[in-house]
Amino acid sequence: MIPKPITDQGQRIIRLHDAKFSYDPGVDVLRGLSLIIRSGEYVAIVGGNGSGKTTLAKLMNGLLRPKSGEVEVLGKDASKQSVAELSKIVGYAFQNPDHQLFCASVEEELAFGPQNLGCSHDEVWLRVEYALDKMGLGHIRKSPPLTLSLGERRKISIASIIAMDPRVLILDEPTTGLDATETSELMATIRKLNGDGRTIILITHEMKLVAEHANRVIVMSDGHILVDADVRGAFSDSDLLRQSRLVPPQISQLAHSLSEDGISKDIISPTEMVFELMRLRGNGR
Amino acid sequence: MTAFVDLYSEGDTFLHRLDPRVKMIAVLTLSLLAFILSGLTNLLCLLAFVFVLMALARAPWAKTYFAMKFVLRFMALIVIMWPLFDRSGTPVLASLGPIVITEPGVLNGLTSAVRVGCLAMVWYILIFTTAQRDLVRALVKMGVRFDFGLTLAITLRFFPSFSMVIASIMDAQRARGLDFSKGGLMKRSKNYVAVLAPAVVTSLRTAQALSLALLSRAYGARSDRTYLRELRMRPLDYVALAVVISLLVLPALAIYVLGMSL
């Protein structure tokens, strides 16, 4: 079955309109959010701890229901659908993989979601193979997940969501506790998933990842959306940065400092910096 | 959302300031008193006394109601069920086929319900007015080994976090399409494996990390450890202790030595 080519790039998948949420009466965690996520986007959600990032993500897949306002998934009211139904469209990989993994082998772990969705035996195996392949887990397919490293456990937890073939993949701080190699491997894999047309929503604290991977950044603060802009614009706008109390990636800071020497302010990755320097040197000659 | 909350409320009332050892002894004596009293009037007096204590502790009604909801249901159940099974004595108040309701049956039911109410309230007041660390501190001071005290403290401390972990695990599995409300008994119990396994693993990991953290802070290095808060009995504590002990001893003497029926 997989991969069904996703050909509806730009279609509206998730729409929030003035969505409010509170865990305890009187203490609003989300104070009326409106946003639209379109098919194929790579969106980063950033903001301090307690700013409402995870709560927002849980609204999108129905784990939490808005106290008021609307949440729509593929044009249908999310509050009228069960989490199980929504999980076919919006997959959510939890921050702590240990809250998710319980099976005796990686294969079984990946099969659990498709089985819950009622897939046929053959379909389940196709999806397991697909997810193993996508996340590069083939060599440990028979291993018990809980004995593997954190990096591997996190990949398994993401693979277990991919096996459900969701159009949107929400990743909640997927790189926490990973070393540099594990992080870049995981990010490269996520990029490939986005390349296949899957919509990625990345919750993270690492601005470097945001700058190098996402196209759009949503900055949350105190239950509000402070900024919703394309990444390049957000990181080169120093007023916006100051207001949202974000520290841009070092390469952007460097570009800012060197802007008087002719370096463009909107550089957000080392590769861009290399090209920019080459361009300048070329001019100098 | 929170499945378990610590019932302790910060406060500065007479009961909050009382030495936790006195409070624990008071709870034991008052509980025993509720057991040895058999007259409904006397038990109602005890209940009234407990209500006075609760007023002294300034327990907010909402919290008390939350804590007492289950006890109230249990009390109602006793009042209803007791007369159905206790058909002793006369006069008979009502009879319908095999069901016979007698006056002593109804009275005994009420008595037992009030007794349960007294017990629950007394323990609630203790937990409401005493921080968990003070309870543990009092136990250790009264001769319980520090290890056991610490184990108890950690258990109590981790209840709320553990219930949050369970909630998070259930969310994580729901996000994988697991529907806890569907299926028969077998299917449903199987569903809970998906919650139990990660819960056990997570708590074992937490326990291991915690034990290492304790060791790295020199836990058990010396047997004569010192404490941040020393418990010291003040005159008022002794007075309170004398009052609660006499509250048990006097009725006990009256019942078991003088043979009075209270």
Coordinates of C-alpha atoms in Angstrom, one line a residue:
Chain A
M1 CA 0.0 0.0 0.0
I2 CA 2.7 2.4 1.0
P3 CA 3.6 5.0 0.1
K4 CA 0.4 6.4 -1.3
P5 CA 1.7 9.5 -3.1
I6 CA 0.4 12.5 -1.2
T7 CA -0.6 14.9 -4.0
D8 CA -2.6 17.5 -2.2
Q9 CA 0.3 19.8 -1.3
G10 CA -1.0 23.0 0.2
Q11 CA -4.4 21.6 1.2
R12 CA -5.6 22.7 4.5
I13 CA -5.3 19.8 7.0
I14 CA -5.6 21.4 10.4
R15 CA -7.5 24.5 11.3
L16 CA -7.8 26.0 14.8
H17 CA -10.1 28.9 15.3
D18 CA -10.0 30.8 18.6
A19 CA -9.3 27.5 20.4
K20 CA -9.1 27.9 24.2
F21 CA -8.1 25.3 26.7
S22 CA -7.6 25.1 30.5
Y23 CA -6.7 22.1 32.7
D24 CA -8.0 23.8 35.9
P25 CA -10.9 26.2 35.8
G26 CA -9.7 29.8 35.8
V27 CA -6.2 29.0 34.6
D28 CA -6.1 29.3 30.8
V29 CA -3.3 27.3 29.2
L30 CA -4.3 28.3 25.6
R31 CA -6.0 31.7 25.3
G32 CA -7.7 31.5 21.9
L33 CA -5.4 30.2 19.2
S34 CA -6.1 30.4 15.5
L35 CA -3.9 28.8 12.9
I36 CA -3.9 26.7 9.7
I37 CA -1.6 23.9 8.9
R38 CA -1.3 22.9 5.2
S39 CA -0.3 19.7 3.7
G40 CA 3.4 19.3 3.2
E41 CA 4.5 22.0 5.6
Y42 CA 7.4 21.6 8.0
V43 CA 6.3 23.7 11.0
A44 CA 8.3 24.2 14.2
I45 CA 6.5 25.1 17.4
V46 CA 8.9 26.8 19.9
G47 CA 8.4 28.6 23.2
G48 CA 9.4 28.4 26.8
N49 CA 8.3 25.5 29.0
G50 CA 4.7 25.9 30.0
S51 CA 3.9 28.2 27.1
G52 CA 1.4 25.7 25.8
K53 CA 3.2 23.8 23.0
T54 CA 2.3 20.3 24.0
T55 CA -1.3 21.3 24.9
L56 CA -1.6 22.8 21.4
A57 CA -0.3 19.5 19.9
K58 CA -2.7 17.5 21.9
L59 CA -5.6 19.6 20.7
M60 CA -4.7 18.7 17.1
N61 CA -5.0 15.0 17.6
G62 CA -8.0 15.0 19.9
L63 CA -6.2 13.9 23.1
L64 CA -7.5 17.2 24.5
R65 CA -10.7 19.0 23.5
P66 CA -10.9 22.8 23.3
K67 CA -13.0 24.4 26.0
S68 CA -14.3 26.8 23.3
G69 CA -13.4 27.6 19.7
E70 CA -13.0 25.1 16.9
V71 CA -10.5 22.5 15.9
E72 CA -10.9 21.0 12.4
V73 CA -9.0 18.2 10.8
L74 CA -9.4 17.8 7.1
G75 CA -12.4 20.1 7.3
K76 CA -14.2 18.0 9.9
D77 CA -14.9 19.0 13.4
A78 CA -12.2 17.2 15.5
S79 CA -14.4 17.2 18.6
K80 CA -16.8 14.8 16.9
Q81 CA -14.1 12.3 16.2
S82 CA -12.4 9.8 18.5
V83 CA -8.7 10.0 19.1
A84 CA -8.4 6.6 17.3
E85 CA -10.1 8.1 14.2
L86 CA -7.9 11.2 14.3
S87 CA -4.8 9.1 14.8
K88 CA -5.1 7.9 11.2
I89 CA -4.6 11.5 10.1
V90 CA -2.6 13.2 12.9
G91 CA 0.2 11.0 14.4
Y92 CA 1.7 12.1 17.7
A93 CA 5.0 10.8 18.9
F94 CA 5.3 11.5 22.6
Q95 CA 8.2 13.2 24.2
N96 CA 9.2 10.2 26.4
P97 CA 9.4 7.0 24.2
D98 CA 9.2 4.9 27.4
H99 CA 5.6 6.0 27.9
Q100 CA 4.8 4.3 24.6
L101 CA 6.9 1.1 24.2
F102 CA 5.7 -2.1 25.8
C103 CA 6.0 -5.0 23.3
A104 CA 8.6 -7.8 23.2
S105 CA 10.0 -6.9 19.8
V106 CA 10.4 -3.8 17.6
E107 CA 8.2 -5.5 15.0
E108 CA 5.3 -6.1 17.4
E109 CA 5.7 -2.5 18.6
L110 CA 5.2 -1.2 15.1
A111 CA 2.3 -3.5 14.4
F112 CA 0.4 -2.4 17.4
G113 CA -1.0 0.9 15.9
P114 CA -2.1 -0.6 12.5
Q115 CA -3.7 -3.5 14.4
N116 CA -5.7 -1.0 16.5
L117 CA -6.8 0.6 13.2
G118 CA -8.1 -2.7 12.1
C119 CA -5.7 -3.3 9.2
S120 CA -5.6 -6.8 7.6
H121 CA -2.6 -9.1 8.4
D122 CA -0.9 -8.4 5.1
E123 CA -1.4 -4.7 5.4
V124 CA 0.0 -4.7 9.0
W125 CA 3.2 -6.4 7.7
L126 CA 3.5 -4.0 4.8
R127 CA 3.3 -1.1 7.1
V128 CA 5.8 -2.6 9.6
E129 CA 8.3 -3.1 6.8
Y130 CA 7.7 0.4 5.5
A131 CA 8.2 2.0 9.0
L132 CA 11.3 -0.2 9.7
D133 CA 12.8 0.9 6.4
K134 CA 12.0 4.6 6.8
M135 CA 13.5 4.8 10.3
G136 CA 16.4 2.5 9.5
L137 CA 15.5 -0.1 12.2
G138 CA 15.7 -3.3 10.1
H139 CA 18.8 -4.6 11.9
I140 CA 17.1 -4.5 15.3
R141 CA 13.6 -5.6 14.2
K142 CA 13.6 -8.6 16.6
S143 CA 15.1 -6.8 19.6
P144 CA 13.1 -5.9 22.7
P145 CA 12.6 -2.1 22.5
L146 CA 13.2 -1.4 26.1
T147 CA 16.8 -2.8 26.1
L148 CA 17.8 -0.5 23.3
S149 CA 19.5 3.0 23.5
L150 CA 17.4 6.1 24.0
G151 CA 18.1 7.2 20.4
E152 CA 16.8 3.8 19.1
R153 CA 13.8 3.9 21.4
R154 CA 12.9 7.3 20.1
K155 CA 13.2 6.1 16.5
I156 CA 11.0 3.1 17.4
S157 CA 8.4 5.4 18.9
I158 CA 8.3 7.6 15.8
A159 CA 8.3 4.4 13.6
S160 CA 5.3 3.1 15.5
I161 CA 3.4 6.3 14.6
I162 CA 4.7 6.2 10.9
A163 CA 3.3 2.6 10.7
M164 CA -0.1 4.2 11.1
D165 CA 0.5 6.2 8.0
P166 CA -0.6 9.6 9.3
R167 CA -0.6 12.6 7.0
V168 CA 0.6 14.8 9.8
L169 CA 3.4 13.8 12.2
I170 CA 3.7 15.7 15.4
L171 CA 7.1 15.2 17.1
D172 CA 7.4 16.4 20.7
E173 CA 11.0 17.3 21.4
P174 CA 12.3 14.3 19.5
T175 CA 16.0 15.2 20.0
T176 CA 16.0 15.6 23.8
G177 CA 18.8 13.4 25.2
L178 CA 20.2 12.4 21.9
D179 CA 23.9 13.0 21.0
A180 CA 24.9 15.1 17.9
T181 CA 25.1 12.1 15.6
E182 CA 21.8 10.6 16.7
T183 CA 20.2 14.1 16.4
S184 CA 21.5 14.7 12.8
E185 CA 20.4 11.1 11.8
L186 CA 17.0 11.6 13.2
M187 CA 16.6 15.0 11.6
A188 CA 17.7 13.7 8.2
T189 CA 15.1 10.9 8.5
I190 CA 12.4 13.4 9.4
R191 CA 13.4 15.6 6.5
K192 CA 12.9 12.5 4.2
L193 CA 9.4 12.0 5.7
N194 CA 8.6 15.6 4.8
G195 CA 10.0 15.0 1.4
D196 CA 7.5 12.2 0.9
G197 CA 4.8 14.8 1.4
R198 CA 4.1 14.2 5.1
T199 CA 3.4 17.3 7.1
I200 CA 5.8 17.7 10.0
I201 CA 5.1 19.6 13.2
L202 CA 8.2 19.7 15.3
I203 CA 8.1 20.9 18.9
T204 CA 11.6 21.8 20.0
H205 CA 13.8 24.2 22.0
E206 CA 16.7 24.0 19.6
M207 CA 16.7 27.0 17.3
K208 CA 19.5 25.4 15.2
L209 CA 17.1 22.6 14.2
V210 CA 14.3 25.1 13.5
A211 CA 16.6 27.2 11.3
E212 CA 18.0 24.2 9.4
H213 CA 14.9 22.1 8.9
A214 CA 11.6 23.9 9.3
N215 CA 9.9 26.3 6.8
R216 CA 7.7 28.0 9.2
V217 CA 8.0 28.8 12.9
I218 CA 5.2 29.3 15.5
V219 CA 6.4 31.0 18.7
M220 CA 4.2 30.3 21.7
S221 CA 4.2 32.4 24.8
D222 CA 1.9 32.2 27.8
G223 CA -0.8 30.5 25.8
H224 CA -0.7 32.9 22.8
I225 CA 0.8 32.6 19.4
L226 CA 3.4 35.4 19.5
V227 CA 4.8 34.8 16.0
D228 CA 3.7 32.7 13.1
A229 CA 6.1 33.4 10.3
D230 CA 8.5 31.8 7.8
V231 CA 11.7 30.8 9.5
R232 CA 14.1 33.0 7.6
G233 CA 11.9 36.1 8.2
A234 CA 11.6 35.3 11.9
F235 CA 15.3 34.8 12.5
S236 CA 16.4 37.9 10.6
D237 CA 13.9 40.2 12.3
S238 CA 15.7 41.4 15.4
D239 CA 12.7 43.2 16.8
L240 CA 10.6 40.1 16.5
L241 CA 13.3 38.0 18.2
R242 CA 13.7 40.4 21.1
Q243 CA 9.9 40.5 21.6
S244 CA 9.6 36.7 21.6
R245 CA 12.8 36.3 23.8
L246 CA 14.3 33.8 21.4
V247 CA 18.0 33.3 20.8
P248 CA 18.5 32.7 17.1
P249 CA 21.0 30.0 16.0
Q250 CA 24.7 31.1 16.3
I251 CA 25.1 31.2 12.5
S252 CA 22.3 33.8 12.3
Q253 CA 23.8 35.8 15.1
L254 CA 27.1 35.8 13.3
A255 CA 25.4 36.9 10.1
H256 CA 23.8 39.8 12.0
S257 CA 27.2 40.8 13.5
L258 CA 28.8 40.7 10.1
S259 CA 26.0 42.5 8.2
E260 CA 28.0 45.7 8.0
D261 CA 30.6 43.8 6.1
G262 CA 28.1 42.9 3.5
I263 CA 27.0 39.5 4.8
S264 CA 23.2 39.0 4.3
K265 CA 21.2 39.1 7.5
D266 CA 18.9 36.3 6.6
I267 CA 21.4 33.4 6.7
I268 CA 20.1 30.6 8.8
S269 CA 22.5 27.7 8.1
P270 CA 26.2 27.1 7.8
T271 CA 25.9 26.0 4.2
E272 CA 24.3 29.3 3.3
M273 CA 27.1 31.1 5.2
V274 CA 29.7 29.2 3.1
F275 CA 28.0 30.3 -0.1
E276 CA 27.7 33.8 1.1
L277 CA 31.4 34.0 2.0
M278 CA 32.4 32.5 -1.3
R279 CA 30.2 35.1 -3.1
L280 CA 31.9 37.9 -1.1
R281 CA 35.4 36.5 -1.8
G282 CA 34.5 36.2 -5.5
N283 CA 33.4 39.8 -5.5
G284 CA 36.6 40.9 -3.8
R285 CA 38.8 39.4 -6.4
Chain B
M1 CA -6.9 15.0 35.3
T2 CA -5.2 14.5 38.7
A3 CA -6.1 11.1 39.9
F4 CA -4.5 11.6 43.3
V5 CA -3.9 14.8 45.2
D6 CA -2.1 15.4 48.4
L7 CA -4.9 16.4 50.8
Y8 CA -2.5 18.4 53.0
S9 CA -3.3 22.2 53.0
E10 CA -0.8 24.7 54.3
G11 CA -2.3 26.5 57.3
D12 CA -1.5 28.1 60.7
T13 CA -4.2 26.8 62.9
F14 CA -4.0 25.2 66.3
L15 CA -4.2 21.7 64.7
H16 CA -1.6 22.5 62.1
R17 CA 0.9 23.6 64.8
L18 CA 0.2 20.6 67.1
D19 CA 3.1 18.1 67.3
P20 CA 2.6 15.4 64.6
R21 CA 3.2 12.7 67.2
V22 CA 0.3 14.1 69.3
K23 CA -1.9 14.2 66.3
M24 CA -1.1 10.6 65.4
I25 CA -1.8 9.4 68.9
A26 CA -5.0 11.4 68.9
V27 CA -6.1 9.7 65.7
L28 CA -5.4 6.3 67.2
T29 CA -7.2 7.1 70.5
L30 CA -10.2 8.7 68.7
S31 CA -10.4 5.7 66.3
L32 CA -10.4 3.3 69.2
L33 CA -13.0 5.4 70.9
A34 CA -15.2 5.2 67.9
F35 CA -14.9 1.4 68.1
I36 CA -15.7 1.0 71.9
L37 CA -18.6 3.4 71.9
S38 CA -21.8 1.5 71.0
G39 CA -24.6 4.1 71.7
L40 CA -25.8 6.1 68.7
T41 CA -26.0 9.3 70.8
N42 CA -22.5 9.0 72.1
L43 CA -21.1 8.4 68.6
L44 CA -23.0 11.4 67.4
C45 CA -21.3 13.4 70.2
L46 CA -18.0 12.1 68.9
L47 CA -18.9 13.1 65.4
A48 CA -19.8 16.6 66.6
F49 CA -16.5 16.8 68.4
V50 CA -14.7 15.8 65.2
F51 CA -16.7 18.5 63.3
V52 CA -15.5 21.0 65.9
L53 CA -11.9 19.9 65.2
M54 CA -12.5 20.3 61.5
A55 CA -13.8 23.8 62.0
L56 CA -10.6 24.5 64.0
A57 CA -8.5 23.2 61.1
R58 CA -10.4 25.6 58.8
A59 CA -10.8 22.9 56.2
P60 CA -12.4 24.3 53.0
W61 CA -15.7 22.7 52.2
A62 CA -14.9 21.9 48.6
K63 CA -11.8 19.9 49.5
T64 CA -13.5 18.2 52.4
Y65 CA -16.4 17.2 50.2
F66 CA -14.0 15.8 47.5
A67 CA -12.3 13.7 50.2
M68 CA -15.5 12.6 51.9
K69 CA -17.5 11.8 48.8
F70 CA -16.7 8.2 48.8
V71 CA -17.1 7.9 52.6
L72 CA -20.5 9.5 52.3
R73 CA -21.6 6.9 49.7
F74 CA -20.2 4.1 51.8
M75 CA -22.1 5.4 54.8
A76 CA -25.3 5.6 52.8
L77 CA -24.7 2.0 51.7
I78 CA -24.3 0.9 55.3
V79 CA -27.5 2.6 56.4
I80 CA -29.5 1.0 53.6
M81 CA -28.0 -2.5 53.6
W82 CA -27.6 -3.1 57.4
P83 CA -31.3 -3.4 58.2
L84 CA -31.8 -5.9 55.3
F85 CA -29.4 -8.3 56.9
D86 CA -29.8 -7.6 60.6
R87 CA -33.3 -8.7 61.4
S88 CA -32.7 -9.0 65.2
G89 CA -35.1 -7.7 67.8
T90 CA -38.4 -6.0 67.9
P91 CA -40.4 -3.9 67.1
V92 CA -40.7 -4.8 63.4
L93 CA -41.0 -1.6 61.4
A94 CA -41.9 -3.1 58.1
S95 CA -42.1 -6.4 56.4
L96 CA -42.5 -7.4 52.8
G97 CA -42.3 -11.1 52.1
P98 CA -38.8 -12.3 53.2
I99 CA -37.7 -8.7 53.9
V100 CA -38.1 -7.7 57.6
I101 CA -37.0 -4.4 58.8
T102 CA -36.6 -4.1 62.6
E103 CA -35.9 -1.0 64.7
P104 CA -32.6 -2.3 66.2
G105 CA -31.5 -3.2 62.7
V106 CA -32.0 0.4 61.5
L107 CA -30.3 1.7 64.7
N108 CA -27.4 -0.6 64.3
G109 CA -27.0 0.5 60.7
L110 CA -27.0 4.1 61.6
T111 CA -24.5 3.5 64.5
S112 CA -22.1 1.7 62.1
A113 CA -22.4 4.4 59.5
V114 CA -21.7 7.2 62.1
R115 CA -18.7 5.1 63.3
V116 CA -17.3 4.9 59.8
G117 CA -17.9 8.6 59.4
C118 CA -16.0 9.4 62.6
L119 CA -13.0 7.2 61.6
A120 CA -12.8 8.7 58.1
M121 CA -13.1 12.3 59.4
V122 CA -10.4 11.8 62.1
W123 CA -7.9 10.4 59.6
Y124 CA -8.8 13.1 57.1
I125 CA -8.1 15.8 59.6
L126 CA -4.7 14.3 60.3
I127 CA -3.8 14.2 56.7
F128 CA -5.3 17.6 56.1
T129 CA -3.3 19.3 58.8
T130 CA 0.0 17.4 58.7
A131 CA 2.5 17.6 55.9
Q132 CA 3.7 14.2 54.7
R133 CA 7.2 14.9 55.8
D134 CA 6.1 15.6 59.3
L135 CA 4.1 12.4 59.5
V136 CA 7.2 10.5 58.5
R137 CA 9.3 12.5 60.8
A138 CA 7.0 11.7 63.7
L139 CA 7.1 8.0 62.9
V140 CA 10.9 8.0 62.9
K141 CA 10.9 9.9 66.1
M142 CA 8.7 7.3 67.7
G143 CA 11.2 4.6 66.8
V144 CA 10.4 3.5 63.2
R145 CA 13.7 3.0 61.3
F146 CA 14.7 5.9 59.1
D147 CA 14.8 3.6 56.0
F148 CA 11.2 2.7 56.5
G149 CA 10.2 6.3 57.1
L150 CA 12.1 7.4 53.9
T151 CA 10.5 4.6 51.9
L152 CA 7.0 5.8 53.1
A153 CA 7.9 9.4 52.3
I154 CA 9.0 8.5 48.8
T155 CA 6.0 6.4 48.2
L156 CA 3.7 9.3 49.2
R157 CA 5.8 11.8 47.3
F158 CA 5.6 9.8 44.1
F159 CA 1.9 9.0 44.1
P160 CA 1.0 12.2 42.1
S161 CA 3.9 11.9 39.7
F162 CA 3.0 8.3 39.1
S163 CA -0.6 9.1 38.3
M164 CA 0.6 11.7 35.8
V165 CA 2.9 9.1 34.2
I166 CA -0.1 6.7 33.9
A167 CA -2.2 9.5 32.3
S168 CA 0.6 10.3 29.9
I169 CA 1.0 6.6 28.9
M170 CA -2.7 6.2 28.4
D171 CA -2.6 9.3 26.1
A172 CA 0.4 7.9 24.2
Q173 CA -1.5 4.6 23.5
R174 CA -4.7 6.4 22.6
A175 CA -2.6 8.3 20.1
R176 CA -1.7 4.9 18.6
G177 CA -5.4 4.1 18.0
L178 CA -6.1 2.2 21.2
D179 CA -9.6 2.7 22.5
F180 CA -9.9 1.9 26.2
S181 CA -13.7 2.0 26.2
K182 CA -14.2 -0.6 23.4
G183 CA -14.2 -4.4 23.4
G184 CA -15.2 -7.1 25.9
L185 CA -13.7 -7.8 29.2
M186 CA -10.8 -9.8 27.8
K187 CA -10.0 -7.2 25.2
R188 CA -10.1 -4.4 27.7
S189 CA -7.8 -6.2 30.2
K190 CA -5.4 -6.9 27.4
N191 CA -5.5 -3.1 26.5
Y192 CA -4.2 -2.4 30.0
V193 CA -1.0 -4.4 29.3
A194 CA -0.1 -1.5 27.0
V195 CA -0.4 0.8 30.0
L196 CA 1.0 -1.5 32.7
A197 CA 4.2 -2.5 30.9
P198 CA 5.5 1.0 30.2
A199 CA 4.3 2.1 33.7
V200 CA 6.3 -0.7 35.4
V201 CA 9.4 0.0 33.3
T202 CA 9.2 3.8 33.8
S203 CA 8.8 3.4 37.6
L204 CA 11.7 0.9 37.7
R205 CA 13.9 3.4 35.8
T206 CA 12.8 6.2 38.2
A207 CA 13.5 4.0 41.2
Q208 CA 16.9 3.2 40.0
A209 CA 17.8 6.8 39.2
L210 CA 16.4 7.8 42.6
S211 CA 18.4 5.3 44.5
L212 CA 21.6 6.4 42.8
A213 CA 20.7 10.0 43.6
L214 CA 20.2 9.1 47.2
L215 CA 23.5 7.3 47.3
S216 CA 25.3 10.2 45.6
R217 CA 24.1 12.4 48.4
A218 CA 25.6 10.2 51.0
Y219 CA 22.5 8.4 52.1
G220 CA 23.4 5.9 54.8
A221 CA 26.9 7.2 55.3
R222 CA 26.4 7.6 59.0
S223 CA 23.8 6.0 61.2
D224 CA 23.6 9.1 63.5
R225 CA 22.1 11.5 60.9
T226 CA 20.8 14.9 61.8
Y227 CA 17.5 16.4 60.8
L228 CA 16.4 19.7 59.4
R229 CA 13.3 19.9 61.6
E230 CA 13.5 18.7 65.1
L231 CA 10.3 17.9 66.8
R232 CA 9.9 19.4 70.2
M233 CA 6.9 19.0 72.5
R234 CA 5.6 22.3 73.8
P235 CA 3.3 22.6 76.9
L236 CA 0.2 22.9 74.7
D237 CA 1.2 19.6 73.0
Y238 CA 1.3 17.9 76.4
V239 CA -2.1 19.3 77.3
A240 CA -3.6 18.1 74.0
L241 CA -2.0 14.7 74.6
A242 CA -3.5 14.5 78.1
V243 CA -7.0 15.4 76.7
V244 CA -7.0 12.9 73.9
I245 CA -5.7 10.1 76.1
S246 CA -8.4 10.8 78.8
L247 CA -11.0 11.0 76.0
L248 CA -10.2 7.3 75.4
V249 CA -9.3 6.1 78.9
L250 CA -12.3 7.6 80.8
P251 CA -15.0 6.0 78.6
A252 CA -12.9 2.8 78.4
L253 CA -12.8 2.6 82.3
A254 CA -16.6 3.3 82.4
I255 CA -17.3 0.5 80.0
Y256 CA -14.9 -2.2 81.0
V257 CA -14.5 -1.5 84.7
L258 CA -17.8 0.0 85.8
G259 CA -19.7 -2.1 83.2
M260 CA -21.6 0.9 81.9
S261 CA -23.1 0.8 78.5
L262 CA -22.0 3.8 76.5

